[in-house]
Coordinates of C-alpha atoms and ligand atoms in Angstrom, one line a residue:
X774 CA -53.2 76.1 -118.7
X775 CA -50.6 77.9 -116.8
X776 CA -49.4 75.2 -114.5
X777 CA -46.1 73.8 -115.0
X778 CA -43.9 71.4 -113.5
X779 CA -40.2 71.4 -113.9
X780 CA -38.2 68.4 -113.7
X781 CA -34.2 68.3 -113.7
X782 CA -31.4 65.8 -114.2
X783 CA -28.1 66.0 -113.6
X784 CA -25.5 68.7 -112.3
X785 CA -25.9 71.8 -110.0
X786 CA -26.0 74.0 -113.1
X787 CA -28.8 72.2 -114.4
X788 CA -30.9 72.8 -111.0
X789 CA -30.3 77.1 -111.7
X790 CA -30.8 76.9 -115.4
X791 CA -34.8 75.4 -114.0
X792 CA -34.9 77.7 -111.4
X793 CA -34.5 81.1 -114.0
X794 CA -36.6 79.2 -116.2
X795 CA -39.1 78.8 -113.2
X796 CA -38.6 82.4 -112.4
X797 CA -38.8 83.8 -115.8
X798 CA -42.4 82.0 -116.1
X799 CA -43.7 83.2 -112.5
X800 CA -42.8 86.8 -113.8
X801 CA -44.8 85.6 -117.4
X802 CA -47.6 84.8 -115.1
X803 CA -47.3 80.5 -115.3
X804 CA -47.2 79.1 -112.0
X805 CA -44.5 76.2 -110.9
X806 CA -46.1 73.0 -109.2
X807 CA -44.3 70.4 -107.6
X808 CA -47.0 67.8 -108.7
X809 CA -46.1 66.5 -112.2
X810 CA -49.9 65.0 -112.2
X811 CA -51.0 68.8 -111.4
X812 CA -49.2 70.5 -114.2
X813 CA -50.6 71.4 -117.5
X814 CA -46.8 72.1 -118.6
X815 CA -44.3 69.4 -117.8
X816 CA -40.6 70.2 -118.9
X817 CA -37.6 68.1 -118.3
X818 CA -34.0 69.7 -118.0
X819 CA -31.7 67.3 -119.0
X820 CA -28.4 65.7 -119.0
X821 CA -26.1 64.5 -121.3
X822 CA -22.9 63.4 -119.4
X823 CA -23.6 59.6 -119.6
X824 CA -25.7 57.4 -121.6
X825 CA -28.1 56.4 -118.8
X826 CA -29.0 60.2 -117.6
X827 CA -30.3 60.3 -121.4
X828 CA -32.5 57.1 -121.1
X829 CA -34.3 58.5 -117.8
X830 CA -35.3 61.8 -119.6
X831 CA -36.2 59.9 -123.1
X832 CA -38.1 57.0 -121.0
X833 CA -39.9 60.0 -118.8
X834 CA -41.0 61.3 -122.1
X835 CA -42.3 58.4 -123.2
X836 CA -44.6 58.0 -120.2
X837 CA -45.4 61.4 -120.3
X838 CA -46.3 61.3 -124.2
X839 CA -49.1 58.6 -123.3
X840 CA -50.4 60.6 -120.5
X841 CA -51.0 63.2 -123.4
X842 CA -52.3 61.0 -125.6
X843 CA -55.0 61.0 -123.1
X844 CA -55.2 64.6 -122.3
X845 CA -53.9 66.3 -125.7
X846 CA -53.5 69.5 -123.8
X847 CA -50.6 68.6 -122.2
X848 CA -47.8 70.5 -122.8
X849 CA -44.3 68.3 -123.0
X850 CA -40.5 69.2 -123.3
X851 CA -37.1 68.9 -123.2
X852 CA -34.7 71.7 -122.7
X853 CA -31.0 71.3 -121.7
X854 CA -27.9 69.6 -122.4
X855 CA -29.8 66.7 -124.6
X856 CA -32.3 68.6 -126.2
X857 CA -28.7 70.6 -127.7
X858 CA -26.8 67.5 -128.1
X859 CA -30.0 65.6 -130.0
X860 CA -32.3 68.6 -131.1
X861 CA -34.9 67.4 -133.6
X862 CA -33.9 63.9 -133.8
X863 CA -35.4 63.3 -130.3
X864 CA -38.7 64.2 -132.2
X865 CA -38.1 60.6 -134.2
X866 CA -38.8 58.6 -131.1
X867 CA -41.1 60.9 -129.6
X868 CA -43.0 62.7 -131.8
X869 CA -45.5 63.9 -128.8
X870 CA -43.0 66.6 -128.0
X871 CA -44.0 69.9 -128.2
X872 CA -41.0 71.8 -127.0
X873 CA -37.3 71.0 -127.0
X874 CA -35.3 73.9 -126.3
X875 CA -31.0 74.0 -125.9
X876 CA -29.2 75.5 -123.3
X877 CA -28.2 78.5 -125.1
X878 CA -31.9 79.8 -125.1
X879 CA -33.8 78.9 -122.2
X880 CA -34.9 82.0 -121.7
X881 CA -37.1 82.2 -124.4
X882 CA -39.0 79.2 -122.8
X883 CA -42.3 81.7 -122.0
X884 CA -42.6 82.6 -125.7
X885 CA -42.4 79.1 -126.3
X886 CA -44.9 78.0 -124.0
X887 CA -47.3 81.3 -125.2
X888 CA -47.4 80.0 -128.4
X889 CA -47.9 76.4 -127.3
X890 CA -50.6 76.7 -124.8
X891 CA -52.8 79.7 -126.5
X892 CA -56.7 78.9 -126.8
X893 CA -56.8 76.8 -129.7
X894 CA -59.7 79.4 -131.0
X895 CA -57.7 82.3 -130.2
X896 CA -56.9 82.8 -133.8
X897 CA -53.3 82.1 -132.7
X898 CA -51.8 79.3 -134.7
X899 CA -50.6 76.7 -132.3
X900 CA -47.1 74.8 -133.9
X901 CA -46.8 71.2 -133.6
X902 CA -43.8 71.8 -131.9
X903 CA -40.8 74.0 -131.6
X904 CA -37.3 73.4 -131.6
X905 CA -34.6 75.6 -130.8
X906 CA -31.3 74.8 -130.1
X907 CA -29.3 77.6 -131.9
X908 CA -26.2 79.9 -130.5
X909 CA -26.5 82.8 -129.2
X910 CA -24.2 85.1 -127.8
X911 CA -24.7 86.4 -124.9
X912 CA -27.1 84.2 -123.8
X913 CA -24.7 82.8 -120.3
X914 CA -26.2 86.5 -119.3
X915 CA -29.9 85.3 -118.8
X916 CA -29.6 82.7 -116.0
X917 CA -29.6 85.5 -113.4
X918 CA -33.2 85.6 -112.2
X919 CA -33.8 83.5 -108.5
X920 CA -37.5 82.6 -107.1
X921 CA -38.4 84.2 -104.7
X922 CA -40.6 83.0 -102.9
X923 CA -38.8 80.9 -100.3
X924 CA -35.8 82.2 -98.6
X925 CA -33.2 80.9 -100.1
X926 CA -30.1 80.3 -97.4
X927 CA -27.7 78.6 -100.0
X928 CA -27.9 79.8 -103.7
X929 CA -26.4 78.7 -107.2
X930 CA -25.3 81.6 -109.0
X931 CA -24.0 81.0 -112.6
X932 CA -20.8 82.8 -113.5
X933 CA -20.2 81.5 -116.9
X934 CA -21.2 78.8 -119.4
X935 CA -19.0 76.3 -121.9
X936 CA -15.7 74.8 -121.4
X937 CA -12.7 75.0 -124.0
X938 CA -11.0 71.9 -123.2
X939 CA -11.1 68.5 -124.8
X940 CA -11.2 65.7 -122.4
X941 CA -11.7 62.9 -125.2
X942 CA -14.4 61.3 -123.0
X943 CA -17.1 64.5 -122.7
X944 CA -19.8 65.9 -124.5
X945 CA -20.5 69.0 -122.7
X946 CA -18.2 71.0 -125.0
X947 CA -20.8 70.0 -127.4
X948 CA -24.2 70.9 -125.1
X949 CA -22.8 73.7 -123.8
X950 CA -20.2 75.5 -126.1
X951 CA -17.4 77.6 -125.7
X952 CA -16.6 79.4 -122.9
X953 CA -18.5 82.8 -121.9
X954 CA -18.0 84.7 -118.9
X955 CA -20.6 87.1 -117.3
X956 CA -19.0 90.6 -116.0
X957 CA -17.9 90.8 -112.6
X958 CA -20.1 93.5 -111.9
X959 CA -23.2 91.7 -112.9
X960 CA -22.3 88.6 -110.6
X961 CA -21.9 91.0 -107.6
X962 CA -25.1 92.8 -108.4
X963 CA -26.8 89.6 -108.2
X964 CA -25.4 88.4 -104.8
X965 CA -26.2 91.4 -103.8
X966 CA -29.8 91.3 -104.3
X967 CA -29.6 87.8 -103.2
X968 CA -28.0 88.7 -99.8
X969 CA -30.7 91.3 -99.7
X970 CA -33.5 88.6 -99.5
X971 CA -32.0 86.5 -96.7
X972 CA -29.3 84.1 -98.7
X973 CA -26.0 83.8 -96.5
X974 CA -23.8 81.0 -98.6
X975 CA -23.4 81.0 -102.5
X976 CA -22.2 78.5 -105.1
X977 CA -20.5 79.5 -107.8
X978 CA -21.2 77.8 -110.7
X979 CA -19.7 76.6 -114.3
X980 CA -18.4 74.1 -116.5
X981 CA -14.6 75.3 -116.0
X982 CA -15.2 78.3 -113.5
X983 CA -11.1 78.6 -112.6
X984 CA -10.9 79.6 -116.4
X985 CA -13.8 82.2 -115.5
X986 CA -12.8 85.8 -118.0
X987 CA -9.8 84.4 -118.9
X988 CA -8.8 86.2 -122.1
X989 CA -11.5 88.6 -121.5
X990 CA -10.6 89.8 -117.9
X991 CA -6.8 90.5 -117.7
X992 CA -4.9 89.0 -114.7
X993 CA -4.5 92.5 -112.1
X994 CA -1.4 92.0 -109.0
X995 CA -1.0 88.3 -110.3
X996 CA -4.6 87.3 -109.8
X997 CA -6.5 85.4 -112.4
X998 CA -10.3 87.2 -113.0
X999 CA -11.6 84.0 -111.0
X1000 CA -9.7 85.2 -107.8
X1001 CA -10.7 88.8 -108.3
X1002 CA -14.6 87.7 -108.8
X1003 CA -13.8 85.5 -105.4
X1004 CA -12.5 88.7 -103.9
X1005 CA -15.2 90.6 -104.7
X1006 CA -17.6 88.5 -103.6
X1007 CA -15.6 87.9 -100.5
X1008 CA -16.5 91.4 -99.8
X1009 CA -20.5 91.1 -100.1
X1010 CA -22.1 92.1 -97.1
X1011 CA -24.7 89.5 -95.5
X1012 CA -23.0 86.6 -97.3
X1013 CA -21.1 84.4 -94.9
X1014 CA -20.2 81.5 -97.6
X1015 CA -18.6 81.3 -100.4
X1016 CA -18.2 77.6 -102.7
X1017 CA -17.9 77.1 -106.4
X1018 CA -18.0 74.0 -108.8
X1019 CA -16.5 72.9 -110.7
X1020 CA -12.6 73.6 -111.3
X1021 CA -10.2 72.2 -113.2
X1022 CA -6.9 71.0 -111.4
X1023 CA -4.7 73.4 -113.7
X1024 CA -6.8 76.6 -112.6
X1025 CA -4.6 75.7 -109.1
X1026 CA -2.4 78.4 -109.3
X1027 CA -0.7 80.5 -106.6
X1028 CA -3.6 83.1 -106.5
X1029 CA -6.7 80.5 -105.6
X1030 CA -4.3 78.7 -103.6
X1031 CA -3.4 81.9 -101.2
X1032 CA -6.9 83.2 -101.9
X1033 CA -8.5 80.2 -99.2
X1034 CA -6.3 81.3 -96.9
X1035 CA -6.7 85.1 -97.6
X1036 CA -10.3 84.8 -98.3
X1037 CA -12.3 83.9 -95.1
X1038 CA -15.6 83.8 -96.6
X1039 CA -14.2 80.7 -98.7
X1040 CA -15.3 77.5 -97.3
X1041 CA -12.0 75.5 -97.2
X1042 CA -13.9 72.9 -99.1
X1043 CA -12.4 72.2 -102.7
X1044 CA -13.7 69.7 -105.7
X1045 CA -11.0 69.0 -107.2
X1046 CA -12.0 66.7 -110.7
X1047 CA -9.1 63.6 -110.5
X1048 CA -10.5 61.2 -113.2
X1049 CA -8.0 58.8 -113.0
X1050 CA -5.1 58.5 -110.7
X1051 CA -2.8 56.6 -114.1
X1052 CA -0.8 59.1 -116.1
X1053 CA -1.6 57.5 -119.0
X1054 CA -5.0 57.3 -118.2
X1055 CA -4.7 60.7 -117.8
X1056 CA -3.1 61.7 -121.5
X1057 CA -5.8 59.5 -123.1
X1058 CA -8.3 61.3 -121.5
X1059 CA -6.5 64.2 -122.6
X1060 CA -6.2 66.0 -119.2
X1061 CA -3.3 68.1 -119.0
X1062 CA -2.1 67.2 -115.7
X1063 CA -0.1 64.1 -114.2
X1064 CA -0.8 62.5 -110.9
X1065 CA 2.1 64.1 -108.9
X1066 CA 1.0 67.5 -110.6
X1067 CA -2.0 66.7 -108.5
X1068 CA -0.7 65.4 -105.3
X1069 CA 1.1 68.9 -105.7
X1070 CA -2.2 70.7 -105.6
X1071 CA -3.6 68.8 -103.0
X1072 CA -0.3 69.9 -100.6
X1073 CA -0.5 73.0 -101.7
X1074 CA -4.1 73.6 -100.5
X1075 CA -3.2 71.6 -97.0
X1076 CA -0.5 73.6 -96.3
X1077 CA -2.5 76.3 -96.7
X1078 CA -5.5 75.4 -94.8
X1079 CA -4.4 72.4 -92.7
X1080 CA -8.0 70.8 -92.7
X1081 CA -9.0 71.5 -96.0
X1082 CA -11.8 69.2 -96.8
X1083 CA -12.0 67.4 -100.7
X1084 CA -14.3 66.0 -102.9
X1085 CA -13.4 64.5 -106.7
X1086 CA -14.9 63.3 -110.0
X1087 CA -13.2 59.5 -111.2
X1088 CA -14.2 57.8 -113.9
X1089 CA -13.6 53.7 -114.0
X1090 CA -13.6 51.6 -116.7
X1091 CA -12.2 54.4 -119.5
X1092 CA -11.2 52.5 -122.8
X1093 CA -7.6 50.8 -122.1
X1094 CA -7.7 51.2 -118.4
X1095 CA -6.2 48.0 -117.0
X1096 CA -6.0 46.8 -113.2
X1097 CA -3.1 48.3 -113.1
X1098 CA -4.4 51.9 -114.1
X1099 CA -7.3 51.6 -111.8
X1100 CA -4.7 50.4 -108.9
X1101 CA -3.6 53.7 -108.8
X1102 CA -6.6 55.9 -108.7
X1103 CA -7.3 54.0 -105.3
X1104 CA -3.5 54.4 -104.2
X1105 CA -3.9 58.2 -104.7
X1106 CA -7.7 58.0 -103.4
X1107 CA -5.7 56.5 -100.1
X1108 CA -3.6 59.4 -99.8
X1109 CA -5.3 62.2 -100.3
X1110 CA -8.3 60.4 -98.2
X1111 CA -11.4 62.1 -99.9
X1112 CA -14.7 63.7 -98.4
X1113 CA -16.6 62.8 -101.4
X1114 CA -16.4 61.7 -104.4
X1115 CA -18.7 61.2 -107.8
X1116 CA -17.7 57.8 -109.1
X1117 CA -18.7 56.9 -112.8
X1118 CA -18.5 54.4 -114.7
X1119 CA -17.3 55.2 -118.3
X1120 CA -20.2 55.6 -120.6
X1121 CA -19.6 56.5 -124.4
X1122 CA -20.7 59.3 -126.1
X1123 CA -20.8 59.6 -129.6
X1124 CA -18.6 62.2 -131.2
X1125 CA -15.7 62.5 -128.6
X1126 CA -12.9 60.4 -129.2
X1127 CA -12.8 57.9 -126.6
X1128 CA -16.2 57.0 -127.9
X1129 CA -14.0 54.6 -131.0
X1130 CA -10.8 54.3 -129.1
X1131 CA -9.9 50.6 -128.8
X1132 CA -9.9 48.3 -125.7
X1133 CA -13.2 49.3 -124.2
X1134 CA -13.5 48.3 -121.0
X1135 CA -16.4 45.4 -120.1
X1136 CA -19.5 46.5 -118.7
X1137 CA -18.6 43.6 -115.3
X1138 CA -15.2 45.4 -114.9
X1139 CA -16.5 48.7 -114.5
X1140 CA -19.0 46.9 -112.3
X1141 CA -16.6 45.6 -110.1
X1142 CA -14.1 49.2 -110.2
X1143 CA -16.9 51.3 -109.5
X1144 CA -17.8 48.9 -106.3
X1145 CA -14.4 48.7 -105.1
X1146 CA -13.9 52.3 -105.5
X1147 CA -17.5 53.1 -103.6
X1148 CA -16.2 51.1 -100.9
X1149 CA -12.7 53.0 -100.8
X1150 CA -14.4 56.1 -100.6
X1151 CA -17.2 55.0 -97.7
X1152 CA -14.0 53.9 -96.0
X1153 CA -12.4 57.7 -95.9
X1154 CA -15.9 59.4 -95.5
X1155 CA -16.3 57.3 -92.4
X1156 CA -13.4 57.8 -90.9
X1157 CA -13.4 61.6 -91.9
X1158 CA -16.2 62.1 -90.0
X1159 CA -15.5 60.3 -87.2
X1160 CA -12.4 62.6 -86.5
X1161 CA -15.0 65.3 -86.2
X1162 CA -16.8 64.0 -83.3
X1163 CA -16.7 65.9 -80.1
X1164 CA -15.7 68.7 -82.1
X1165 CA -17.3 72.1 -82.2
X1166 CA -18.6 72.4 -86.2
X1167 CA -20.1 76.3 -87.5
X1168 CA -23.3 75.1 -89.1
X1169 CA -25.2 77.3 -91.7
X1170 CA -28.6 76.5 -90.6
X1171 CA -30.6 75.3 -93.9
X1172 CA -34.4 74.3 -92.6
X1173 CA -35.9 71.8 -91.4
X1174 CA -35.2 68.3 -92.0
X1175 CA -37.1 66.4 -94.5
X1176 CA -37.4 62.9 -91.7
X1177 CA -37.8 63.7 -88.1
X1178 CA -38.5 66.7 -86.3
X1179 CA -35.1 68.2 -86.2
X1180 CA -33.1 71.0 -88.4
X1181 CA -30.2 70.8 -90.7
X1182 CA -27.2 72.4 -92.1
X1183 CA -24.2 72.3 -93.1
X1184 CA -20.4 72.5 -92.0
X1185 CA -17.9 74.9 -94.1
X1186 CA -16.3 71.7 -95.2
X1187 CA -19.8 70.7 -96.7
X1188 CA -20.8 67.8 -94.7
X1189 CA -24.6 67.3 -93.5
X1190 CA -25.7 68.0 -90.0
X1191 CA -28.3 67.2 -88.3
X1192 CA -30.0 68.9 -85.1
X1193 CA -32.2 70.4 -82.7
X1194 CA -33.1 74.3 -83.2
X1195 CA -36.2 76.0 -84.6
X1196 CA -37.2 78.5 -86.9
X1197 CA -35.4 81.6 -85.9
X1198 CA -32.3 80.1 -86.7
X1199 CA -32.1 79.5 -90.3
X1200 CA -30.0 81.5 -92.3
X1201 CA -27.7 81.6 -88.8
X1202 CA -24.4 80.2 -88.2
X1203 CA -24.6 78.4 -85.2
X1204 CA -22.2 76.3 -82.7
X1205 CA -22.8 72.3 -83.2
X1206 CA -21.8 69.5 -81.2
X1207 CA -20.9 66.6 -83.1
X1208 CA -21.8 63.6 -81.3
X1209 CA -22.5 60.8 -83.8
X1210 CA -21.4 60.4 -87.3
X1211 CA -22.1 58.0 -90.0
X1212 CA -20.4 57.9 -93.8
X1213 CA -22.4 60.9 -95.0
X1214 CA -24.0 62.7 -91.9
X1215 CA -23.2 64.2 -88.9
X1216 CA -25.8 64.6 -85.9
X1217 CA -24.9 66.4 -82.9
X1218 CA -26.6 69.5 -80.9
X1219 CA -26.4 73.1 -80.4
X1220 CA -23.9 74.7 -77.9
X1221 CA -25.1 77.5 -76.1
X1222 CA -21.6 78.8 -74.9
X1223 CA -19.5 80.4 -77.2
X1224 CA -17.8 78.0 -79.4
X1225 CA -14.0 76.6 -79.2
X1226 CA -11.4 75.8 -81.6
X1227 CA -11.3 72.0 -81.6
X1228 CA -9.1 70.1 -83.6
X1229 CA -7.9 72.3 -86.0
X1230 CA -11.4 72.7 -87.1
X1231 CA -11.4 76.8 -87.7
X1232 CA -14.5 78.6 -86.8
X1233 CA -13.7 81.6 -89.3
X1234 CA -16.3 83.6 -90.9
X1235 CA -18.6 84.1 -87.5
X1236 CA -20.3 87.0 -87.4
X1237 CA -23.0 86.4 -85.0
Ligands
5AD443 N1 -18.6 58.7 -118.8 C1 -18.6 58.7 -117.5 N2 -18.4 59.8 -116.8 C2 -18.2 61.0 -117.4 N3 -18.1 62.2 -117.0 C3 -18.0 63.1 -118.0 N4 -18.1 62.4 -119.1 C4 -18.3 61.1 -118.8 C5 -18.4 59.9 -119.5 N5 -18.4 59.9 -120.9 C6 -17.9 62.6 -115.5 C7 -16.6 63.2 -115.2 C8 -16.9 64.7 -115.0 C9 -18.3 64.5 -114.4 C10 -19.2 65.8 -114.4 O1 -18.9 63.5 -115.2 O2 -16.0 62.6 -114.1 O3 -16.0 65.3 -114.2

């Protein structure tokens, strides 16, 4: 009964809440599977940002409540950003579920699954099911644990949870509460230990991390607490990477601007959240930035770093947006020429305000934004890409590639690579050749010379 399979929707955050839940039940003596039809346990981390994210899980659960109807000893949950935004009410529709635990306690998930998969004899009383979705404080403390049993090249490390602000079309104020930094020195302890065990590039991860300690850390020689973590980790010996997602445009501030120049470690690769390129889009969605504001930021971070790479969240289709509106989220799409981009349509959720403003956009439009959009994008990927060929790109070497007998990696500006090398390299930086490039891949080969500065593309941060 100690087999349990993990499955997770949704963000980056979401992936290292599972994995300290994972690693919290190795160290409770369950062991994690990555066959659902293997597992005695199955647990879904969920999400909550948009309506169909929540239909997956709940239609998962479904299937996975009739598999138990055959096998009562099934174990089935939900933990996450749904099981805090619905709690017991998800026990209405599915009343198979044994566990649904909120984000603000996953870490007593082994007590939980003690209780639910004791011998039935044992004397133990066995609940019909749990839920627990309470506060606690001090709980953005517990998602430090990693696995260990792979060597992880590229890790998430959680440096706070919650967001105070009030975009009018989110829930995860609501799933994951107010803001809550972990201490600086607890961060670095951890990326210590992780450089320790092999990991070379980490992620820094939160709802709102450029508001990370603010009010709790005070600013030292102008620098928010976010630049001084940067700093700090800047300074780690072993790691060669540093990313984090995801900011919030106002968080752009001298400091973090200087710090991706200053910082080498940095990747000069930034997420920068637009969600509409209309200033009155914008104050609807109650974000407190205008569109020039943000072509600001985005200059500020060129002329810093010259090749800066970026990536953005939109959202198309937000109650009131007209063609108009959405004419101008691809104007400013065309000049700051994105990487990447997440492109949603809007999706209500009940309880934020957008939710029961008027003028909701049709489902067709959104349809036809979110395609046009898509295209926009794949047009400035491409062509992004192709500027790199011939170039000389610092790849982190991740593995082996899931298709085809080759390796991949990534560049500091976060795009895929593909190419020949073999084991001894990963967890190296290494010297590729681009050669061919698609919208969202690069393939190319090793150089065995030394590597050159080619087109602006900076090799900093090699060490070996
Ligand atoms: N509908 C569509 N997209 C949303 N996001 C957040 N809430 C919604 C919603 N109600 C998107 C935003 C955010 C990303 C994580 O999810 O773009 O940045």
């Amino acid at each position: 009964m100690n087999r349990v399979y993990i499955k997770t929707y949704g963000c980056q955050m979401n992936e290292r809440d599972s994995e300290a839940v994972a690693s919290q039940l190795v160290a409770r003596g369950y062991r994690i599977v990555d066959r659902e039809d293997e597992a005695d346990v199955v647990l879904l981390n969920t999400c909550s940002v948009r309506d169909q994210a929540e239909q997956k899980a709940i239609g998962k659960m479904g299937y996975l409540a009739r598999r138990k109807r055959e096998n009562p000893s099934l174990v089935i949950g939900f933990m996450g950003c749904m099981a805090q935004n619905r709690g017991a009410e998800l026990l209405e529709r599915l009343p198979d579920v044994d566990l649904i635990v909120g984000t603000q306690r996953f870490h007593h998930v082994p007590d939980y699954l003690d209780q639910l998969t004791a011998p039935r004899d044992a004397g133990i009383p066995v609940p019909s099911s749990i839920v627990d979705i309470d506060e606690e404080a001090g709980s953005q403390n517990t998602i430090r644990e990693h696995l260990t049993d792979r060597k992880r090249v590229s890790a998430f490390v959680s440096i706070m949870q919650g967001c105070n602000m009030a975009c009018t079309f989110c829930i995860v104020p609501k799933t994951r509460g107010r803001e809550r930094a972990r201490p600086i020195e607890e961060i670095v302890r951890e990326v210590e230990g992780l450089a320790a065990g092999g990991t070379r590039e980490v992620t820094l991860l939160g709802q709102i991390v450029t508001s990370y300690g603010r009010g709790e850390i005070p600013e030292r020689d102008g620098k928010s607490p976010f630049v001084q973590l940067l700093e700090r980790v800047n300074g780690i010996e072993g790691i060669e990477r540093i990313r984090f997602t995801s900011p919030h445009p106002r968080g752009f501030n001298a400091d973090l601007v200087r710090a991706f120049r200053e910082l080498p470690k940095l990747c000069e690769c930034v997420h920068l959240p637009l969600q509409s390129g209309s200033d009155r889009m914008l104050r609807l969605m109650n974000r407190p930035y205008s569109r020039s504001k943000y072509l600001e930021i985005v200059n500020d971070l060129r002329r810093s770093v010259p090749h800066m790479y970026f990536s953005t969240d939109i959202i198309v289709g937000f109650p009131g947006e007209t063609d108009d509106d959405f004419r101008q989220t691809i104007e400013l799409f065309d000049e700051v020429g994105y990487d990447m981009a997440y492109i949603f349509k809007y999706s209500k959720r009940s309880g934020t305000p957008a939710a029961t403003m008027e003028d909701q956009v049709p489902s067709e439009v959104k349809e036809a934004r979110n395609r046009e959009l898509l295209e926009c994008l794949s047009r400035h990927s491409q062509r992004r890409n192709q500027a790199l060929l011939g170039t000389t790109q610092e790849i982190l070497v991740e593995g082996p590639a899931r298709k085809g007998n080759g390796y991949t990696g990534r560049t500091r500006g976060n795009r895929v690579a593909f190419f020949e090398a073999d084991e001894r390299l990963v967890g190296q930086l290494v010297p590729v050749r681009v050669e061919r490039a698609t919208v969202s891949s690069l393939y190319g080969s090793m150089e065995l010379v030394g590597m050159e500065e080619t087109a602006g593309i900076g090799m900093r941060g090699i060490t070996n």
